[in-house]
């Protein structure tokens, strides 16, 4: 989670691609690695996390999704759109 939150792309890749990684694990404030990457605007970490199955619909303690944080925390409209689309796709795939 810290690797994504700090933008350490190479470390994040190693962790995310490790088959033992749980991308739905929630830490402090019930945030996931995806929440952390989105909040700080680390697009590549977000994309890798999504590609590897991170849940874009998971909400933190404030009921915010990663897409909400991308918009609220750093005003990154492009990243917020990517995450909101991922949320819609996630929901559609599970119907």
mmCIF file of N, CA, C and O in Angstrom:
data_model
loop_
_atom_site.group_PDB
_atom_site.id
_atom_site.type_symbol
_atom_site.label_atom_id
_atom_site.label_comp_id
_atom_site.label_asym_id
_atom_site.label_seq_id
_atom_site.Cartn_x
_atom_site.Cartn_y
_atom_site.Cartn_z
ATOM 1 N N UNK A 1 0.829 -1.184 0.000
ATOM 2 C CA UNK A 1 0.000 0.000 0.000
ATOM 3 C C UNK A 1 0.878 1.253 0.000
ATOM 4 O O UNK A 1 0.603 2.198 -0.703
ATOM 5 N N UNK A 2 1.933 1.226 0.792
ATOM 6 C CA UNK A 2 2.818 2.396 0.847
ATOM 7 C C UNK A 2 3.510 2.648 -0.476
ATOM 8 O O UNK A 2 3.721 3.795 -0.852
ATOM 9 N N UNK A 3 3.877 1.577 -1.190
ATOM 10 C CA UNK A 3 4.544 1.757 -2.479
ATOM 11 C C UNK A 3 3.645 2.516 -3.443
ATOM 12 O O UNK A 3 4.089 3.422 -4.140
ATOM 13 N N UNK A 4 2.361 2.170 -3.475
ATOM 14 C CA UNK A 4 1.422 2.875 -4.354
ATOM 15 C C UNK A 4 1.192 4.296 -3.855
ATOM 16 O O UNK A 4 1.131 5.232 -4.647
ATOM 17 N N UNK A 5 1.063 4.472 -2.564
ATOM 18 C CA UNK A 5 0.805 5.791 -1.994
ATOM 19 C C UNK A 5 1.972 6.740 -2.122
ATOM 20 O O UNK A 5 1.799 7.952 -2.103
ATOM 21 N N UNK A 6 3.169 6.174 -2.259
ATOM 22 C CA UNK A 6 4.353 7.014 -2.402
ATOM 23 C C UNK A 6 4.847 7.099 -3.836
ATOM 24 O O UNK A 6 5.861 7.726 -4.106
ATOM 25 N N UNK A 7 4.142 6.453 -4.745
ATOM 26 C CA UNK A 7 4.486 6.530 -6.163
ATOM 27 C C UNK A 7 5.713 5.741 -6.561
ATOM 28 O O UNK A 7 6.314 6.000 -7.595
ATOM 29 N N UNK A 8 6.106 4.758 -5.773
ATOM 30 C CA UNK A 8 7.267 3.930 -6.097
ATOM 31 C C UNK A 8 6.827 2.848 -7.077
ATOM 32 O O UNK A 8 6.496 1.729 -6.699
ATOM 33 N N UNK A 9 6.823 3.211 -8.350
ATOM 34 C CA UNK A 9 6.249 2.365 -9.386
ATOM 35 C C UNK A 9 6.882 0.980 -9.457
ATOM 36 O O UNK A 9 6.178 -0.024 -9.512
ATOM 37 N N UNK A 10 8.203 0.899 -9.454
ATOM 38 C CA UNK A 10 8.848 -0.410 -9.578
ATOM 39 C C UNK A 10 8.524 -1.303 -8.388
ATOM 40 O O UNK A 10 8.257 -2.488 -8.557
ATOM 41 N N UNK A 11 8.555 -0.734 -7.190
ATOM 42 C CA UNK A 11 8.197 -1.520 -6.001
ATOM 43 C C UNK A 11 6.728 -1.922 -6.071
ATOM 44 O O UNK A 11 6.374 -3.062 -5.756
ATOM 45 N N UNK A 12 5.888 -0.995 -6.462
ATOM 46 C CA UNK A 12 4.453 -1.283 -6.548
ATOM 47 C C UNK A 12 4.199 -2.412 -7.539
ATOM 48 O O UNK A 12 3.400 -3.308 -7.273
ATOM 49 N N UNK A 13 4.888 -2.391 -8.683
ATOM 50 C CA UNK A 13 4.709 -3.448 -9.682
ATOM 51 C C UNK A 13 5.051 -4.810 -9.095
ATOM 52 O O UNK A 13 4.317 -5.776 -9.276
ATOM 53 N N UNK A 14 6.183 -4.876 -8.400
ATOM 54 C CA UNK A 14 6.600 -6.151 -7.814
ATOM 55 C C UNK A 14 5.571 -6.666 -6.817
ATOM 56 O O UNK A 14 5.236 -7.848 -6.802
ATOM 57 N N UNK A 15 5.073 -5.779 -5.997
ATOM 58 C CA UNK A 15 4.101 -6.166 -4.984
ATOM 59 C C UNK A 15 2.775 -6.556 -5.629
ATOM 60 O O UNK A 15 2.184 -7.582 -5.311
ATOM 61 N N UNK A 16 2.295 -5.729 -6.538
ATOM 62 C CA UNK A 16 1.002 -5.967 -7.177
ATOM 63 C C UNK A 16 1.016 -7.247 -7.998
ATOM 64 O O UNK A 16 0.059 -8.013 -7.988
ATOM 65 N N UNK A 17 2.103 -7.494 -8.693
ATOM 66 C CA UNK A 17 2.178 -8.662 -9.563
ATOM 67 C C UNK A 17 2.469 -9.955 -8.798
ATOM 68 O O UNK A 17 2.358 -11.036 -9.355
ATOM 69 N N UNK A 18 2.815 -9.842 -7.527
ATOM 70 C CA UNK A 18 3.023 -11.024 -6.686
ATOM 71 C C UNK A 18 1.667 -11.677 -6.467
ATOM 72 O O UNK A 18 0.721 -11.048 -5.998
ATOM 73 N N UNK A 19 1.560 -12.936 -6.822
ATOM 74 C CA UNK A 19 0.264 -13.616 -6.745
ATOM 75 C C UNK A 19 -0.300 -13.681 -5.335
ATOM 76 O O UNK A 19 -1.482 -13.940 -5.148
ATOM 77 N N UNK A 20 0.515 -13.416 -4.337
ATOM 78 C CA UNK A 20 0.032 -13.444 -2.961
ATOM 79 C C UNK A 20 -0.540 -12.098 -2.519
ATOM 80 O O UNK A 20 -1.066 -11.985 -1.420
ATOM 81 N N UNK A 21 -0.414 -11.085 -3.344
ATOM 82 C CA UNK A 21 -0.911 -9.761 -2.980
ATOM 83 C C UNK A 21 -2.423 -9.740 -2.916
ATOM 84 O O UNK A 21 -3.103 -10.320 -3.747
ATOM 85 N N UNK A 22 -2.936 -9.055 -1.927
ATOM 86 C CA UNK A 22 -4.377 -8.877 -1.787
ATOM 87 C C UNK A 22 -4.683 -7.407 -2.066
ATOM 88 O O UNK A 22 -4.506 -6.563 -1.193
ATOM 89 N N UNK A 23 -5.116 -7.121 -3.275
ATOM 90 C CA UNK A 23 -5.356 -5.735 -3.670
ATOM 91 C C UNK A 23 -6.624 -5.157 -3.052
ATOM 92 O O UNK A 23 -6.903 -3.977 -3.228
ATOM 93 N N UNK A 24 -7.360 -5.987 -2.348
ATOM 94 C CA UNK A 24 -8.572 -5.507 -1.688
ATOM 95 C C UNK A 24 -8.341 -5.273 -0.199
ATOM 96 O O UNK A 24 -9.245 -4.858 0.518
ATOM 97 N N UNK A 25 -7.115 -5.513 0.256
ATOM 98 C CA UNK A 25 -6.763 -5.298 1.655
ATOM 99 C C UNK A 25 -6.930 -3.830 2.013
ATOM 100 O O UNK A 25 -6.473 -2.946 1.287
ATOM 101 N N UNK A 26 -7.601 -3.586 3.117
ATOM 102 C CA UNK A 26 -7.833 -2.218 3.563
ATOM 103 C C UNK A 26 -7.000 -1.945 4.806
ATOM 104 O O UNK A 26 -7.016 -2.712 5.757
ATOM 105 N N UNK A 27 -6.273 -0.849 4.786
ATOM 106 C CA UNK A 27 -5.422 -0.463 5.902
ATOM 107 C C UNK A 27 -6.054 0.662 6.707
ATOM 108 O O UNK A 27 -7.266 0.706 6.895
ATOM 109 N N UNK A 28 -5.209 1.582 7.124
ATOM 110 C CA UNK A 28 -5.661 2.717 7.922
ATOM 111 C C UNK A 28 -6.769 3.469 7.200
ATOM 112 O O UNK A 28 -6.672 3.754 6.012
ATOM 113 N N UNK A 29 -7.824 3.747 7.908
ATOM 114 C CA UNK A 29 -8.940 4.466 7.310
ATOM 115 C C UNK A 29 -9.687 3.651 6.274
ATOM 116 O O UNK A 29 -10.436 4.185 5.475
ATOM 117 N N UNK A 30 -9.446 2.342 6.273
ATOM 118 C CA UNK A 30 -10.048 1.407 5.331
ATOM 119 C C UNK A 30 -9.695 1.715 3.875
ATOM 120 O O UNK A 30 -10.424 1.363 2.958
ATOM 121 N N UNK A 31 -8.561 2.361 3.675
ATOM 122 C CA UNK A 31 -8.089 2.663 2.321
ATOM 123 C C UNK A 31 -7.331 1.463 1.759
ATOM 124 O O UNK A 31 -6.665 0.741 2.492
ATOM 125 N N UNK A 32 -7.447 1.271 0.454
ATOM 126 C CA UNK A 32 -6.685 0.240 -0.250
ATOM 127 C C UNK A 32 -5.489 0.907 -0.930
ATOM 128 O O UNK A 32 -5.376 2.143 -0.953
ATOM 129 N N UNK A 33 -4.625 0.091 -1.504
ATOM 130 C CA UNK A 33 -3.504 0.634 -2.279
ATOM 131 C C UNK A 33 -4.028 1.502 -3.422
ATOM 132 O O UNK A 33 -3.441 2.534 -3.760
ATOM 133 N N UNK A 34 -5.153 1.094 -4.002
ATOM 134 C CA UNK A 34 -5.755 1.874 -5.090
ATOM 135 C C UNK A 34 -6.190 3.255 -4.590
ATOM 136 O O UNK A 34 -5.976 4.262 -5.268
ATOM 137 N N UNK A 35 -6.771 3.307 -3.406
ATOM 138 C CA UNK A 35 -7.143 4.601 -2.815
ATOM 139 C C UNK A 35 -5.912 5.501 -2.675
ATOM 140 O O UNK A 35 -5.958 6.686 -3.022
ATOM 141 N N UNK A 36 -4.825 4.918 -2.155
ATOM 142 C CA UNK A 36 -3.600 5.698 -1.928
ATOM 143 C C UNK A 36 -3.032 6.234 -3.237
ATOM 144 O O UNK A 36 -2.687 7.415 -3.339
ATOM 145 N N UNK A 37 -2.930 5.370 -4.230
ATOM 146 C CA UNK A 37 -2.389 5.794 -5.528
ATOM 147 C C UNK A 37 -3.269 6.874 -6.157
ATOM 148 O O UNK A 37 -2.770 7.856 -6.704
ATOM 149 N N UNK A 38 -4.575 6.706 -6.051
ATOM 150 C CA UNK A 38 -5.502 7.681 -6.631
ATOM 151 C C UNK A 38 -5.419 9.022 -5.916
ATOM 152 O O UNK A 38 -5.424 10.076 -6.557
ATOM 153 N N UNK A 39 -5.343 8.978 -4.601
ATOM 154 C CA UNK A 39 -5.310 10.219 -3.817
ATOM 155 C C UNK A 39 -4.094 11.070 -4.153
ATOM 156 O O UNK A 39 -4.167 12.299 -4.139
ATOM 157 N N UNK A 40 -2.985 10.413 -4.482
ATOM 158 C CA UNK A 40 -1.761 11.144 -4.793
ATOM 159 C C UNK A 40 -1.525 11.306 -6.292
ATOM 160 O O UNK A 40 -0.528 11.868 -6.708
ATOM 161 N N UNK A 41 -2.453 10.794 -7.111
ATOM 162 C CA UNK A 41 -2.376 11.005 -8.558
ATOM 163 C C UNK A 41 -1.370 10.138 -9.287
ATOM 164 O O UNK A 41 -0.903 10.504 -10.362
ATOM 165 N N UNK A 42 -1.049 8.965 -8.738
ATOM 166 C CA UNK A 42 -0.072 8.081 -9.373
ATOM 167 C C UNK A 42 -0.775 7.169 -10.375
ATOM 168 O O UNK A 42 -1.120 6.033 -10.087
ATOM 169 N N UNK A 43 -0.948 7.702 -11.568
ATOM 170 C CA UNK A 43 -1.726 7.024 -12.606
ATOM 171 C C UNK A 43 -1.210 5.625 -12.935
ATOM 172 O O UNK A 43 -1.989 4.690 -13.082
ATOM 173 N N UNK A 44 0.097 5.472 -13.075
ATOM 174 C CA UNK A 44 0.636 4.165 -13.443
ATOM 175 C C UNK A 44 0.340 3.128 -12.360
ATOM 176 O O UNK A 44 0.018 1.986 -12.675
ATOM 177 N N UNK A 45 0.439 3.507 -11.108
ATOM 178 C CA UNK A 45 0.107 2.583 -10.019
ATOM 179 C C UNK A 45 -1.386 2.246 -10.054
ATOM 180 O O UNK A 45 -1.771 1.094 -9.825
ATOM 181 N N UNK A 46 -2.206 3.233 -10.357
ATOM 182 C CA UNK A 46 -3.648 2.998 -10.479
ATOM 183 C C UNK A 46 -3.916 2.011 -11.601
ATOM 184 O O UNK A 46 -4.659 1.040 -11.432
ATOM 185 N N UNK A 47 -3.312 2.241 -12.765
ATOM 186 C CA UNK A 47 -3.556 1.381 -13.917
ATOM 187 C C UNK A 47 -3.115 -0.061 -13.655
ATOM 188 O O UNK A 47 -3.844 -1.006 -13.985
ATOM 189 N N UNK A 48 -1.945 -0.234 -13.062
ATOM 190 C CA UNK A 48 -1.462 -1.586 -12.761
ATOM 191 C C UNK A 48 -2.398 -2.257 -11.764
ATOM 192 O O UNK A 48 -2.756 -3.422 -11.920
ATOM 193 N N UNK A 49 -2.799 -1.518 -10.741
ATOM 194 C CA UNK A 49 -3.700 -2.071 -9.727
ATOM 195 C C UNK A 49 -5.011 -2.524 -10.353
ATOM 196 O O UNK A 49 -5.505 -3.627 -10.067
ATOM 197 N N UNK A 50 -5.586 -1.690 -11.207
ATOM 198 C CA UNK A 50 -6.840 -2.048 -11.877
ATOM 199 C C UNK A 50 -6.654 -3.261 -12.777
ATOM 200 O O UNK A 50 -7.479 -4.171 -12.783
ATOM 201 N N UNK A 51 -5.554 -3.281 -13.524
ATOM 202 C CA UNK A 51 -5.281 -4.408 -14.425
ATOM 203 C C UNK A 51 -5.162 -5.722 -13.661
ATOM 204 O O UNK A 51 -5.493 -6.783 -14.192
ATOM 205 N N UNK A 52 -4.694 -5.638 -12.428
ATOM 206 C CA UNK A 52 -4.483 -6.847 -11.631
ATOM 207 C C UNK A 52 -5.658 -7.174 -10.712
ATOM 208 O O UNK A 52 -5.564 -8.060 -9.877
ATOM 209 N N UNK A 53 -6.761 -6.435 -10.860
ATOM 210 C CA UNK A 53 -7.977 -6.803 -10.142
ATOM 211 C C UNK A 53 -8.325 -6.006 -8.904
ATOM 212 O O UNK A 53 -9.186 -6.422 -8.130
ATOM 213 N N UNK A 54 -7.687 -4.877 -8.694
ATOM 214 C CA UNK A 54 -8.057 -4.041 -7.549
ATOM 215 C C UNK A 54 -9.521 -3.608 -7.693
ATOM 216 O O UNK A 54 -9.990 -3.350 -8.799
ATOM 217 N N UNK A 55 -10.214 -3.547 -6.592
ATOM 218 C CA UNK A 55 -11.637 -3.221 -6.612
ATOM 219 C C UNK A 55 -11.908 -1.724 -6.600
ATOM 220 O O UNK A 55 -11.752 -1.081 -5.566
ATOM 221 N N UNK A 56 -12.323 -1.163 -7.726
ATOM 222 C CA UNK A 56 -12.563 0.282 -7.792
ATOM 223 C C UNK A 56 -13.809 0.740 -7.045
ATOM 224 O O UNK A 56 -14.007 1.936 -6.848
ATOM 225 N N UNK A 57 -14.638 -0.200 -6.608
ATOM 226 C CA UNK A 57 -15.871 0.183 -5.901
ATOM 227 C C UNK A 57 -15.715 0.138 -4.382
ATOM 228 O O UNK A 57 -16.645 0.515 -3.665
ATOM 229 N N UNK A 58 -14.554 -0.296 -3.903
ATOM 230 C CA UNK A 58 -14.334 -0.355 -2.448
ATOM 231 C C UNK A 58 -14.323 1.058 -1.883
ATOM 232 O O UNK A 58 -13.721 1.968 -2.452
ATOM 233 N N UNK A 59 -14.987 1.220 -0.758
ATOM 234 C CA UNK A 59 -15.087 2.534 -0.109
ATOM 235 C C UNK A 59 -14.257 2.561 1.169
ATOM 236 O O UNK A 59 -14.170 1.572 1.879
ATOM 237 N N UNK A 60 -13.680 3.734 1.445
ATOM 238 C CA UNK A 60 -12.907 3.897 2.672
ATOM 239 C C UNK A 60 -13.827 4.308 3.825
ATOM 240 O O UNK A 60 -15.054 4.296 3.676
ATOM 241 N N UNK A 61 -13.257 4.683 4.954
ATOM 242 C CA UNK A 61 -14.061 5.019 6.133
ATOM 243 C C UNK A 61 -14.978 6.213 5.910
ATOM 244 O O UNK A 61 -15.963 6.381 6.608
ATOM 245 N N UNK A 62 -14.655 7.034 4.928
ATOM 246 C CA UNK A 62 -15.479 8.201 4.609
ATOM 247 C C UNK A 62 -16.422 7.917 3.436
ATOM 248 O O UNK A 62 -16.977 8.846 2.849
ATOM 249 N N UNK A 63 -16.544 6.658 3.070
ATOM 250 C CA UNK A 63 -17.379 6.205 1.946
ATOM 251 C C UNK A 63 -16.882 6.690 0.593
ATOM 252 O O UNK A 63 -17.650 6.788 -0.355
ATOM 253 N N UNK A 64 -15.598 6.983 0.497
ATOM 254 C CA UNK A 64 -15.019 7.449 -0.768
ATOM 255 C C UNK A 64 -14.405 6.277 -1.526
ATOM 256 O O UNK A 64 -13.734 5.426 -0.939
ATOM 257 N N UNK A 65 -14.640 6.246 -2.827
ATOM 258 C CA UNK A 65 -13.955 5.287 -3.690
ATOM 259 C C UNK A 65 -12.634 5.921 -4.133
ATOM 260 O O UNK A 65 -12.395 7.114 -3.911
ATOM 261 N N UNK A 66 -11.803 5.141 -4.780
ATOM 262 C CA UNK A 66 -10.548 5.680 -5.307
ATOM 263 C C UNK A 66 -10.833 6.806 -6.302
ATOM 264 O O UNK A 66 -10.127 7.818 -6.340
ATOM 265 N N UNK A 67 -11.889 6.653 -7.098
ATOM 266 C CA UNK A 67 -12.268 7.704 -8.056
ATOM 267 C C UNK A 67 -12.647 8.997 -7.362
ATOM 268 O O UNK A 67 -12.308 10.087 -7.827
ATOM 269 N N UNK A 68 -13.338 8.877 -6.244
ATOM 270 C CA UNK A 68 -13.689 10.071 -5.467
ATOM 271 C C UNK A 68 -12.424 10.779 -4.993
ATOM 272 O O UNK A 68 -12.317 12.005 -5.069
ATOM 273 N N UNK A 69 -11.466 9.995 -4.507
ATOM 274 C CA UNK A 69 -10.230 10.589 -3.986
ATOM 275 C C UNK A 69 -9.399 11.232 -5.080
ATOM 276 O O UNK A 69 -8.779 12.274 -4.846
ATOM 277 N N UNK A 70 -9.381 10.642 -6.258
ATOM 278 C CA UNK A 70 -8.623 11.233 -7.366
ATOM 279 C C UNK A 70 -9.147 12.627 -7.662
ATOM 280 O O UNK A 70 -8.381 13.547 -7.950
ATOM 281 N N UNK A 71 -10.439 12.793 -7.560
ATOM 282 C CA UNK A 71 -11.067 14.081 -7.827
ATOM 283 C C UNK A 71 -10.925 15.039 -6.647
ATOM 284 O O UNK A 71 -10.528 16.186 -6.796
ATOM 285 N N UNK A 72 -11.210 14.547 -5.442
ATOM 286 C CA UNK A 72 -11.244 15.397 -4.252
ATOM 287 C C UNK A 72 -9.865 15.782 -3.743
ATOM 288 O O UNK A 72 -9.647 16.928 -3.351
ATOM 289 N N UNK A 73 -8.935 14.830 -3.719
ATOM 290 C CA UNK A 73 -7.646 15.060 -3.081
ATOM 291 C C UNK A 73 -6.653 15.813 -3.954
ATOM 292 O O UNK A 73 -5.853 16.577 -3.458
ATOM 293 N N UNK A 74 -6.679 15.554 -5.251
ATOM 294 C CA UNK A 74 -5.683 16.219 -6.094
ATOM 295 C C UNK A 74 -6.273 16.846 -7.353
ATOM 296 O O UNK A 74 -5.543 17.343 -8.177
ATOM 297 N N UNK A 75 -7.584 16.804 -7.484
ATOM 298 C CA UNK A 75 -8.231 17.445 -8.626
ATOM 299 C C UNK A 75 -7.833 16.864 -9.968
ATOM 300 O O UNK A 75 -7.873 17.558 -10.981
ATOM 301 N N UNK A 76 -7.466 15.595 -9.980
ATOM 302 C CA UNK A 76 -7.021 14.961 -11.214
ATOM 303 C C UNK A 76 -8.234 14.409 -11.967
ATOM 304 O O UNK A 76 -8.638 13.258 -11.782
ATOM 305 N N UNK A 77 -8.803 15.230 -12.817
ATOM 306 C CA UNK A 77 -10.040 14.872 -13.525
ATOM 307 C C UNK A 77 -9.858 13.659 -14.435
ATOM 308 O O UNK A 77 -10.746 12.807 -14.519
ATOM 309 N N UNK A 78 -8.717 13.558 -15.124
ATOM 310 C CA UNK A 78 -8.490 12.420 -16.022
ATOM 311 C C UNK A 78 -8.429 11.109 -15.246
ATOM 312 O O UNK A 78 -9.024 10.111 -15.643
ATOM 313 N N UNK A 79 -7.725 11.126 -14.131
ATOM 314 C CA UNK A 79 -7.617 9.926 -13.308
ATOM 315 C C UNK A 79 -8.970 9.586 -12.685
ATOM 316 O O UNK A 79 -9.349 8.415 -12.623
ATOM 317 N N UNK A 80 -9.704 10.590 -12.269
ATOM 318 C CA UNK A 80 -11.041 10.370 -11.707
ATOM 319 C C UNK A 80 -11.949 9.730 -12.750
ATOM 320 O O UNK A 80 -12.688 8.791 -12.436
ATOM 321 N N UNK A 81 -11.889 10.189 -14.003
ATOM 322 C CA UNK A 81 -12.698 9.600 -15.079
ATOM 323 C C UNK A 81 -12.320 8.139 -15.314
ATOM 324 O O UNK A 81 -13.189 7.283 -15.477
ATOM 325 N N UNK A 82 -11.014 7.865 -15.340
ATOM 326 C CA UNK A 82 -10.544 6.494 -15.520
ATOM 327 C C UNK A 82 -11.107 5.591 -14.421
ATOM 328 O O UNK A 82 -11.612 4.500 -14.693
ATOM 329 N N UNK A 83 -11.047 6.061 -13.189
ATOM 330 C CA UNK A 83 -11.521 5.259 -12.064
ATOM 331 C C UNK A 83 -13.039 5.133 -12.046
ATOM 332 O O UNK A 83 -13.566 4.068 -11.714
ATOM 333 N N UNK A 84 -13.743 6.185 -12.390
ATOM 334 C CA UNK A 84 -15.208 6.105 -12.440
ATOM 335 C C UNK A 84 -15.652 5.133 -13.535
ATOM 336 O O UNK A 84 -16.609 4.382 -13.354
ATOM 337 N N UNK A 85 -14.943 5.130 -14.660
ATOM 338 C CA UNK A 85 -15.251 4.159 -15.720
ATOM 339 C C UNK A 85 -14.961 2.744 -15.230
ATOM 340 O O UNK A 85 -15.722 1.813 -15.494
ATOM 341 N N UNK A 86 -13.864 2.582 -14.502
ATOM 342 C CA UNK A 86 -13.525 1.272 -13.948
ATOM 343 C C UNK A 86 -14.608 0.804 -12.975
ATOM 344 O O UNK A 86 -14.952 -0.378 -12.940
ATOM 345 N N UNK A 87 -15.159 1.735 -12.189
ATOM 346 C CA UNK A 87 -16.263 1.397 -11.285
ATOM 347 C C UNK A 87 -17.461 0.879 -12.073
ATOM 348 O O UNK A 87 -18.051 -0.150 -11.719
ATOM 349 N N UNK A 88 -17.820 1.598 -13.131
ATOM 350 C CA UNK A 88 -18.969 1.193 -13.946
ATOM 351 C C UNK A 88 -18.722 -0.170 -14.591
ATOM 352 O O UNK A 88 -19.628 -1.015 -14.623
ATOM 353 N N UNK A 89 -17.517 -0.386 -15.108
ATOM 354 C CA UNK A 89 -17.183 -1.657 -15.725
ATOM 355 C C UNK A 89 -17.220 -2.790 -14.698
ATOM 356 O O UNK A 89 -17.718 -3.881 -14.980
ATOM 357 N N UNK A 90 -16.719 -2.518 -13.512
ATOM 358 C CA UNK A 90 -16.693 -3.507 -12.432
ATOM 359 C C UNK A 90 -18.118 -3.950 -12.087
ATOM 360 O O UNK A 90 -18.401 -5.125 -11.948
ATOM 361 N N UNK A 91 -18.995 -2.963 -11.958
ATOM 362 C CA UNK A 91 -20.398 -3.252 -11.631
ATOM 363 C C UNK A 91 -21.059 -4.031 -12.769
ATOM 364 O O UNK A 91 -21.743 -5.025 -12.532
ATOM 365 N N UNK A 92 -20.846 -3.596 -14.002
ATOM 366 C CA UNK A 92 -21.460 -4.257 -15.165
ATOM 367 C C UNK A 92 -20.970 -5.708 -15.301
ATOM 368 O O UNK A 92 -21.765 -6.599 -15.648
ATOM 369 N N UNK A 93 -19.707 -5.945 -15.020
ATOM 370 C CA UNK A 93 -19.148 -7.289 -15.134
ATOM 371 C C UNK A 93 -19.707 -8.253 -14.107
ATOM 372 O O UNK A 93 -19.636 -9.453 -14.270
ATOM 373 N N UNK A 94 -20.259 -7.719 -13.041
ATOM 374 C CA UNK A 94 -20.767 -8.571 -11.969
ATOM 375 C C UNK A 94 -22.268 -8.756 -12.013
ATOM 376 O O UNK A 94 -22.849 -9.337 -11.127
ATOM 377 N N UNK A 95 -22.910 -8.262 -13.046
ATOM 378 C CA UNK A 95 -24.371 -8.439 -13.194
ATOM 379 C C UNK A 95 -24.675 -9.688 -13.962
ATOM 380 O O UNK A 95 -23.965 -10.225 -14.696
#
